[in-house]
Coordinates of C-alpha atoms in Angstrom, one line a residue:
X1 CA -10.7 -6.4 -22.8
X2 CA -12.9 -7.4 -19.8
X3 CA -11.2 -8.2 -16.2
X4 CA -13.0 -11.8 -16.2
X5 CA -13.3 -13.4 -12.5
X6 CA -12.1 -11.6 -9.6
X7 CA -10.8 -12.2 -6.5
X8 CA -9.6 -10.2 -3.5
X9 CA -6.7 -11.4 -1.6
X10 CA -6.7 -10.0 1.6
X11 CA -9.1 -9.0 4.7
X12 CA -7.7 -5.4 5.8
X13 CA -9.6 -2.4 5.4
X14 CA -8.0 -1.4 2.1
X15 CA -9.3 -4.6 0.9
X16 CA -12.3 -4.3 2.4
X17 CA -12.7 -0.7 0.4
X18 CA -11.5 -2.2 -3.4
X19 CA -14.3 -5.0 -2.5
X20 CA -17.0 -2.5 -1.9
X21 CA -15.7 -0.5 -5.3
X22 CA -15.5 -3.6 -7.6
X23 CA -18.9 -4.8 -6.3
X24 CA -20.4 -1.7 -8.0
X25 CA -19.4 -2.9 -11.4
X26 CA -19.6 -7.1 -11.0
X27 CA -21.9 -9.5 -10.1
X28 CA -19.9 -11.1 -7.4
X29 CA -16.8 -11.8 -6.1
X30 CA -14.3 -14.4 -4.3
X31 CA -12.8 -12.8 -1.5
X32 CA -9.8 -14.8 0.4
X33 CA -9.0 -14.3 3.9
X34 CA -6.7 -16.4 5.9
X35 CA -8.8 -16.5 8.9
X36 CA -12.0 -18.7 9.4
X37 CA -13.7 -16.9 12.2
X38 CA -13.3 -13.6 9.9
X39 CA -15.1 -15.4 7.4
X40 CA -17.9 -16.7 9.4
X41 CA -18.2 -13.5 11.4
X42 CA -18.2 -11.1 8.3
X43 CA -21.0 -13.4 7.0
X44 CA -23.0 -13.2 10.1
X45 CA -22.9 -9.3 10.6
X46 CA -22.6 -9.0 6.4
X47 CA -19.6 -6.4 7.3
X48 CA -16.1 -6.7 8.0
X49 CA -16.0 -7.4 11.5
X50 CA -12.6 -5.6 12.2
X51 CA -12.3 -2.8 9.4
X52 CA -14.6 -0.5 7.7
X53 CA -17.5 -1.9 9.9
X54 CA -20.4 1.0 8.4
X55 CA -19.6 -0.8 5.0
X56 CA -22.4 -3.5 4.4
X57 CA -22.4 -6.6 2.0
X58 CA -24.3 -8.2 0.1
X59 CA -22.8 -11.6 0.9
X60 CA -25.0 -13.5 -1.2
X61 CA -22.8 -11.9 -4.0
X62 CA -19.4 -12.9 -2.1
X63 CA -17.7 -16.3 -2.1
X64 CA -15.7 -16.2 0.7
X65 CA -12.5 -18.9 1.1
X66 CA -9.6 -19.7 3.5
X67 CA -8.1 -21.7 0.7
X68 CA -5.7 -19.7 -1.3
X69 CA -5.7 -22.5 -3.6
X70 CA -9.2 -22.1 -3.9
X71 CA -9.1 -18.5 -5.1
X72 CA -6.5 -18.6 -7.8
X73 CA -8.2 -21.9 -9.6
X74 CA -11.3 -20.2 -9.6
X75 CA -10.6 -16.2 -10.9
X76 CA -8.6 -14.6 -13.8
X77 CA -7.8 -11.5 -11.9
X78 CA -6.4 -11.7 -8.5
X79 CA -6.0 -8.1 -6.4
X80 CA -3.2 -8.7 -3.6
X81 CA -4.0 -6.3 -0.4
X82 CA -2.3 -8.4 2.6
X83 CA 0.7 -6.4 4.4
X84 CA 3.9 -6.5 2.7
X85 CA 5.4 -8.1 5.7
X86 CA 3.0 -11.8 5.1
X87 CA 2.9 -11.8 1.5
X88 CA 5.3 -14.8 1.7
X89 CA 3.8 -16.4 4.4
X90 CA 0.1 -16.2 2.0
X91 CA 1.9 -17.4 -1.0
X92 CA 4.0 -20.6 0.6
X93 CA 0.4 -22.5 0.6
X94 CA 0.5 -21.8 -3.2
X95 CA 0.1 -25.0 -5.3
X96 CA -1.7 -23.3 -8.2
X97 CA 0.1 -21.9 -10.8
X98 CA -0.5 -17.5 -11.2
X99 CA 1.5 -17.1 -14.2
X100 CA -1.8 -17.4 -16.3
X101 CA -3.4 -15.1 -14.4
X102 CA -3.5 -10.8 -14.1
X103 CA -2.2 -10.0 -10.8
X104 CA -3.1 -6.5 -9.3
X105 CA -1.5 -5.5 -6.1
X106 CA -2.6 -2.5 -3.7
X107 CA 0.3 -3.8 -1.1
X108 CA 1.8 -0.3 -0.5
X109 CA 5.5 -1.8 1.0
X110 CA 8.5 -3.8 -0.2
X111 CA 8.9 -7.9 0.1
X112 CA 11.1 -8.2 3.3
X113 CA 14.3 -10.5 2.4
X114 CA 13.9 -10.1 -1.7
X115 CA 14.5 -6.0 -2.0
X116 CA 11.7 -6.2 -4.4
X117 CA 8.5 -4.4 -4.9
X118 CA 6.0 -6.3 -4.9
X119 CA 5.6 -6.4 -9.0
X120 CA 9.0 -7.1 -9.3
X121 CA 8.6 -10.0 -6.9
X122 CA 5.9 -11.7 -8.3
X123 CA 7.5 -11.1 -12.0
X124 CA 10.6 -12.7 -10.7
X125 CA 9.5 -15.4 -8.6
X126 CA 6.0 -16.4 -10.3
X127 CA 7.1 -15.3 -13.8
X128 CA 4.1 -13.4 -14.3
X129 CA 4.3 -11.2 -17.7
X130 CA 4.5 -7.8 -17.1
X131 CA 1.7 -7.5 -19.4
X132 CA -0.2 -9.2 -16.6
X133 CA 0.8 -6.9 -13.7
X134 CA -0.6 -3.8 -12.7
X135 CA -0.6 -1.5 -9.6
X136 CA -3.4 0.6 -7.4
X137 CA -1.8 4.0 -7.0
X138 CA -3.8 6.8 -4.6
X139 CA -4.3 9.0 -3.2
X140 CA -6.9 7.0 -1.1
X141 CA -8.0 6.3 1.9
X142 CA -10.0 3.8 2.9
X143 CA -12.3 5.3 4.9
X144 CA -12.8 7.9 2.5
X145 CA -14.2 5.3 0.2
X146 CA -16.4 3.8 2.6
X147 CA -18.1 6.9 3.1
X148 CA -18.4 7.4 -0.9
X149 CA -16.3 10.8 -0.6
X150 CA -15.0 11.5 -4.1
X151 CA -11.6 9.8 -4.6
X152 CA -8.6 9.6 -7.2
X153 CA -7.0 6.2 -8.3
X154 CA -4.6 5.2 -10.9
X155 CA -3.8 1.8 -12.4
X156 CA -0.7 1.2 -13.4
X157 CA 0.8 -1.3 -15.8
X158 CA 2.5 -1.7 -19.1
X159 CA -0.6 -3.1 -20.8
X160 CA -2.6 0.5 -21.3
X161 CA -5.4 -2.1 -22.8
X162 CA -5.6 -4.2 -19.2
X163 CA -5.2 -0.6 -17.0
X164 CA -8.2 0.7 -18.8
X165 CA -9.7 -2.0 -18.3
X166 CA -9.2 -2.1 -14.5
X167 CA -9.7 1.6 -14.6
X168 CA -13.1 1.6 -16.0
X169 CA -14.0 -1.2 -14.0
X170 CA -13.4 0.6 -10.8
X171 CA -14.8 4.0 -11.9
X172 CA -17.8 5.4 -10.1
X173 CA -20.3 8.4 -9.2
X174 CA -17.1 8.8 -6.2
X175 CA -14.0 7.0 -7.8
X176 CA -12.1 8.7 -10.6
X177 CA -9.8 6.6 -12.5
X178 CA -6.9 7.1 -14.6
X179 CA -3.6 5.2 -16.0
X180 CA -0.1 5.3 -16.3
X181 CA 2.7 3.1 -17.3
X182 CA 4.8 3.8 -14.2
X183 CA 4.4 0.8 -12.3
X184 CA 7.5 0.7 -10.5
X185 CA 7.3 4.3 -10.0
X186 CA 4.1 4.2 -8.4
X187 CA 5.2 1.5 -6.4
X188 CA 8.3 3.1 -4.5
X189 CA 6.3 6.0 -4.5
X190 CA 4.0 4.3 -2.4
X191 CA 6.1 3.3 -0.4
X192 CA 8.0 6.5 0.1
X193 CA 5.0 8.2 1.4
X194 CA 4.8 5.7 4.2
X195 CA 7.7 6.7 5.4
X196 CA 7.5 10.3 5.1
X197 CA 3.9 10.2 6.7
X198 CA 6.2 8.8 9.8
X199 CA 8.3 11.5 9.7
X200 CA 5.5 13.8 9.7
X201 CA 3.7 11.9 12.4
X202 CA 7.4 12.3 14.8
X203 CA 7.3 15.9 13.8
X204 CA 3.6 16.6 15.3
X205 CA 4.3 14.4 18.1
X206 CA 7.6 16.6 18.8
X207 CA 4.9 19.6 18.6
X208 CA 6.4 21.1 15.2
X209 CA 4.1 23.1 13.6
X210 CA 2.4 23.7 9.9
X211 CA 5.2 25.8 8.9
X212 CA 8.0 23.1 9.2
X213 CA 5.5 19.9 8.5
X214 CA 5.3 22.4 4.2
X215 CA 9.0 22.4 4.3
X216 CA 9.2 18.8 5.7
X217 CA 6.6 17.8 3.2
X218 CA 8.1 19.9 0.2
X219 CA 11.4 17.8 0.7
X220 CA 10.1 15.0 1.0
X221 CA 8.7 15.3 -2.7
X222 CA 12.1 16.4 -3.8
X223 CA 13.7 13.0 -2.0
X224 CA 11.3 10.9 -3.8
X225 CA 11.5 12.2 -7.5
X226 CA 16.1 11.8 -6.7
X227 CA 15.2 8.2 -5.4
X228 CA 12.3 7.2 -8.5
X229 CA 15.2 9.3 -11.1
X230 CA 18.1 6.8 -10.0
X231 CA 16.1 3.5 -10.2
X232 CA 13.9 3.5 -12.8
X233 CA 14.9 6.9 -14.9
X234 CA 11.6 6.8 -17.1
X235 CA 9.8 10.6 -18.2
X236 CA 7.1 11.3 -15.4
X237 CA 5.1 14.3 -13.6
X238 CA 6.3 13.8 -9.6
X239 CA 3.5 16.5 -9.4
X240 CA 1.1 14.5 -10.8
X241 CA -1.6 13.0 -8.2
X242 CA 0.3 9.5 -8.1
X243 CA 2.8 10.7 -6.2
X244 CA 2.6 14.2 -4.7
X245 CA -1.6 13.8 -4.1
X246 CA -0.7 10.1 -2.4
X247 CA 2.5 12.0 -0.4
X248 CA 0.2 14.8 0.9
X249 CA -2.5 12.6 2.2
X250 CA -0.7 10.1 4.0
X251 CA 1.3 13.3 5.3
X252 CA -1.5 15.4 6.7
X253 CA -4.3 12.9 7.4
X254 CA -5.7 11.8 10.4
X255 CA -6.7 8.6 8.7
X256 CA -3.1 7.7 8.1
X257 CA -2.2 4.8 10.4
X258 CA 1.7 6.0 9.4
X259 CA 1.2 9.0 10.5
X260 CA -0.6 8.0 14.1
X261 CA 2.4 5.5 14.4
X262 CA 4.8 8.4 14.3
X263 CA 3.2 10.5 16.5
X264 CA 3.0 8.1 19.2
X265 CA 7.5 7.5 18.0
X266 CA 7.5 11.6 18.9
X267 CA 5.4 11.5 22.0
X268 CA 7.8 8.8 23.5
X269 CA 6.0 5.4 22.8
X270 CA 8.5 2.6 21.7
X271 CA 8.3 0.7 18.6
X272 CA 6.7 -2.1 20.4
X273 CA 4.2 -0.1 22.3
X274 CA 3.0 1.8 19.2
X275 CA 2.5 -0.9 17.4
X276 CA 0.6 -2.7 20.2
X277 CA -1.7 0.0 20.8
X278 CA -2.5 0.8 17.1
X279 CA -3.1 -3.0 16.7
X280 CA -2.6 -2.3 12.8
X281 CA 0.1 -2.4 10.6
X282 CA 2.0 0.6 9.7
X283 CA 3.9 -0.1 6.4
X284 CA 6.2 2.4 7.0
X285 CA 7.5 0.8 9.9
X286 CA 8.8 -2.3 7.5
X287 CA 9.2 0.2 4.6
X288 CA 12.1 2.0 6.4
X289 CA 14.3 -0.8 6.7
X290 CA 13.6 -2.2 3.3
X291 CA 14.6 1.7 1.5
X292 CA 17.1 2.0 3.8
X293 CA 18.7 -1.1 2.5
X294 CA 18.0 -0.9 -0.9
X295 CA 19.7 2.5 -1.0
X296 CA 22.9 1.0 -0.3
X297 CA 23.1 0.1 -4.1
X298 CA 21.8 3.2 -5.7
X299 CA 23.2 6.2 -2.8
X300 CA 20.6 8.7 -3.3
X301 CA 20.4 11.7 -0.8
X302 CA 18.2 10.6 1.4
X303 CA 18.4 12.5 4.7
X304 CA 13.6 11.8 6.0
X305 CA 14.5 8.0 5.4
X306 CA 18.2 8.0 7.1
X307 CA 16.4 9.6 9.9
X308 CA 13.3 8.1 10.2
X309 CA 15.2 5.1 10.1
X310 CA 17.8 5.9 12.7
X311 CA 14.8 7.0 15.2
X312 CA 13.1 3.5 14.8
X313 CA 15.6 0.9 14.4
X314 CA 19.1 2.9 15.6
X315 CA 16.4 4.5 19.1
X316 CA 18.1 7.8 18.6
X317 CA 16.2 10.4 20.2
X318 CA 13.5 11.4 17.8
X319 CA 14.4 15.3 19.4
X320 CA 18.1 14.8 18.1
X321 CA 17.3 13.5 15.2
X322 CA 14.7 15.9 13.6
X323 CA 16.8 18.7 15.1
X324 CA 19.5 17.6 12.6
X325 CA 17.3 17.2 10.6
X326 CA 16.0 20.3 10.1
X327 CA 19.4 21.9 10.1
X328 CA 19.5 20.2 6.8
X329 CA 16.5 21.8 5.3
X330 CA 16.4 25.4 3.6

């Protein structure tokens, strides 16, 4: 099964990172980004201008459009990698139809208003098949893939014949590929981890050490495989790379933008001031509220999410709060 046409659907630097990976197997690309002056100043410098700015392009090999029209007429495979939070926003301008087409999304968050992940939301508002959906799973940072440094993805969908596909088509001397049929598994997983890399960002601002950040960690694996158990009940490894590797590094790394955020929430910085001096997005700022609500229908034991989310959007003392917290751990 080949992948036909592709496009990329988004200018961040996780975009940026799947570009540089898919240009290693395909002759060219189209690559949407909503902004102009990106476009003419990534084709001037022939690299990103804001994110992964060491990566180089050949742009001869890129078509680059502002027209998200544009990009769906023209490709069969379309990879979404714009924030969670604008998804909508990108999608309004849509006059072309995506139900023919294979839709691959690396958004790592929930749609806001719709309780959906973002699969769901495209099966249920653009009546994609699930036979054409699939998911990016890490663990993987981006800036690990810039600099080549050996990475593990996995594609998931309920088409094994598309996944491998996809797989293969991103597989390299660096990237090892895999697949699994867990794609709304991977999903909440995904964006589990955000929020947990929070927590573990509040916790190193608060100056808790590596002994508590294992146990913080260690529970927040056991919180995640009682949430993915209640909503979709399905036989799957939580220990498998998916979900515990993806936890782990968004936990502990220094290239986690989640993590950085809640650091800055544990050294005293406000929501808003955080967020201004990161000038990136933190998913797990916008995940929070989204699990938080959609717990209300499934009441799962959640105590990292009920108090990440009652130190960002309740402004209870991070302090307080862990210390309960960890009172709750054993």
């Amino acid at each position: 099964m080949e992948t036909g046409k592709i496009a990329i659907m988004g200018s961040g630097s996780w975009a940026t990172a799947i570009a540089k990976m898919v240009l290693e197997k395909v002759p060219n690309i189209t690559w949407y980004m909503r902004r102009t002056d990106t476009i003419e100043s990534f084709k001037r410098l022939e690299h990103n201008p804001s994110y992964l700015t060491g990566v180089h392009f050949d742009i001869h090999r890129i078509h680059f459009t502002a027209d998200i029209n544009e990009a769906v007429r023209d490709n069969d495979t379309l990879i979404f990698v714009t924030p969670s939070p604008y998804l909508k926003s990108h999608l309004r301008k849509l006059k072309e139809k995506l139900s023919d087409k294979y839709i691959v999304t690396a958004i790592k968050g929930i749609v806001p208003d719709e309780d959906y992940v973002v699969s769901e939301y495209f099966r249920q508002a653009y009546n994609i098949p699930d036979d054409h959906l699939a998911v990016i799973g890490g663990p993987s940072h981006a800036e690990e893939v810039a600099l080549d440094r050996l990475t593990y993805i996995t594609i998931g969908s309920v088409s094994q014949e598309y996944a491998q596909a996809f797989a293969s088509m991103l597989a390299s001397s660096y990237v090892k590929t895999k697949t699994s049929d867990d794609i709304i598994g991977i999903e909440y997983a995904s964006v589990l981890k955000n929020v947990y890399a929070i927590a573990a960002g509040i916790c190193n601002g608060l100056k808790y050490g590596d002994n508590f950040q294992s146990v913080l960690m260690a529970n927040a694996v056991q919180e995640t495989d009682r949430f993915l158990r209640a909503v979709y009940p399905i036989p799957r490894n939580i220990y498998d790379s998916v979900y515990i590797g993806d936890l782990l590094v968004t936990g502990y790394s220094n290239f986690s933008r989640n993590r950085v955020f809640g650091t800055m929430i544990g050294k005293g910085y406000s929501v808003k001031s955080a967020q201004i001096e990161m000038e990136m997005i933190a998913e797990g700022y916008y995940g929070t509220a989204c699990m938080k609500q959609l717990n209300k229908h499934f009441h799962v034991n959640m105590p990292i999410l009920d108090a990440v989310y009652n130190i960002l959007y309740e402004r209870i003392s991070p302090a307080i709060e862990i210390k309960l917290l960890t009172d709750s751990f054993r």
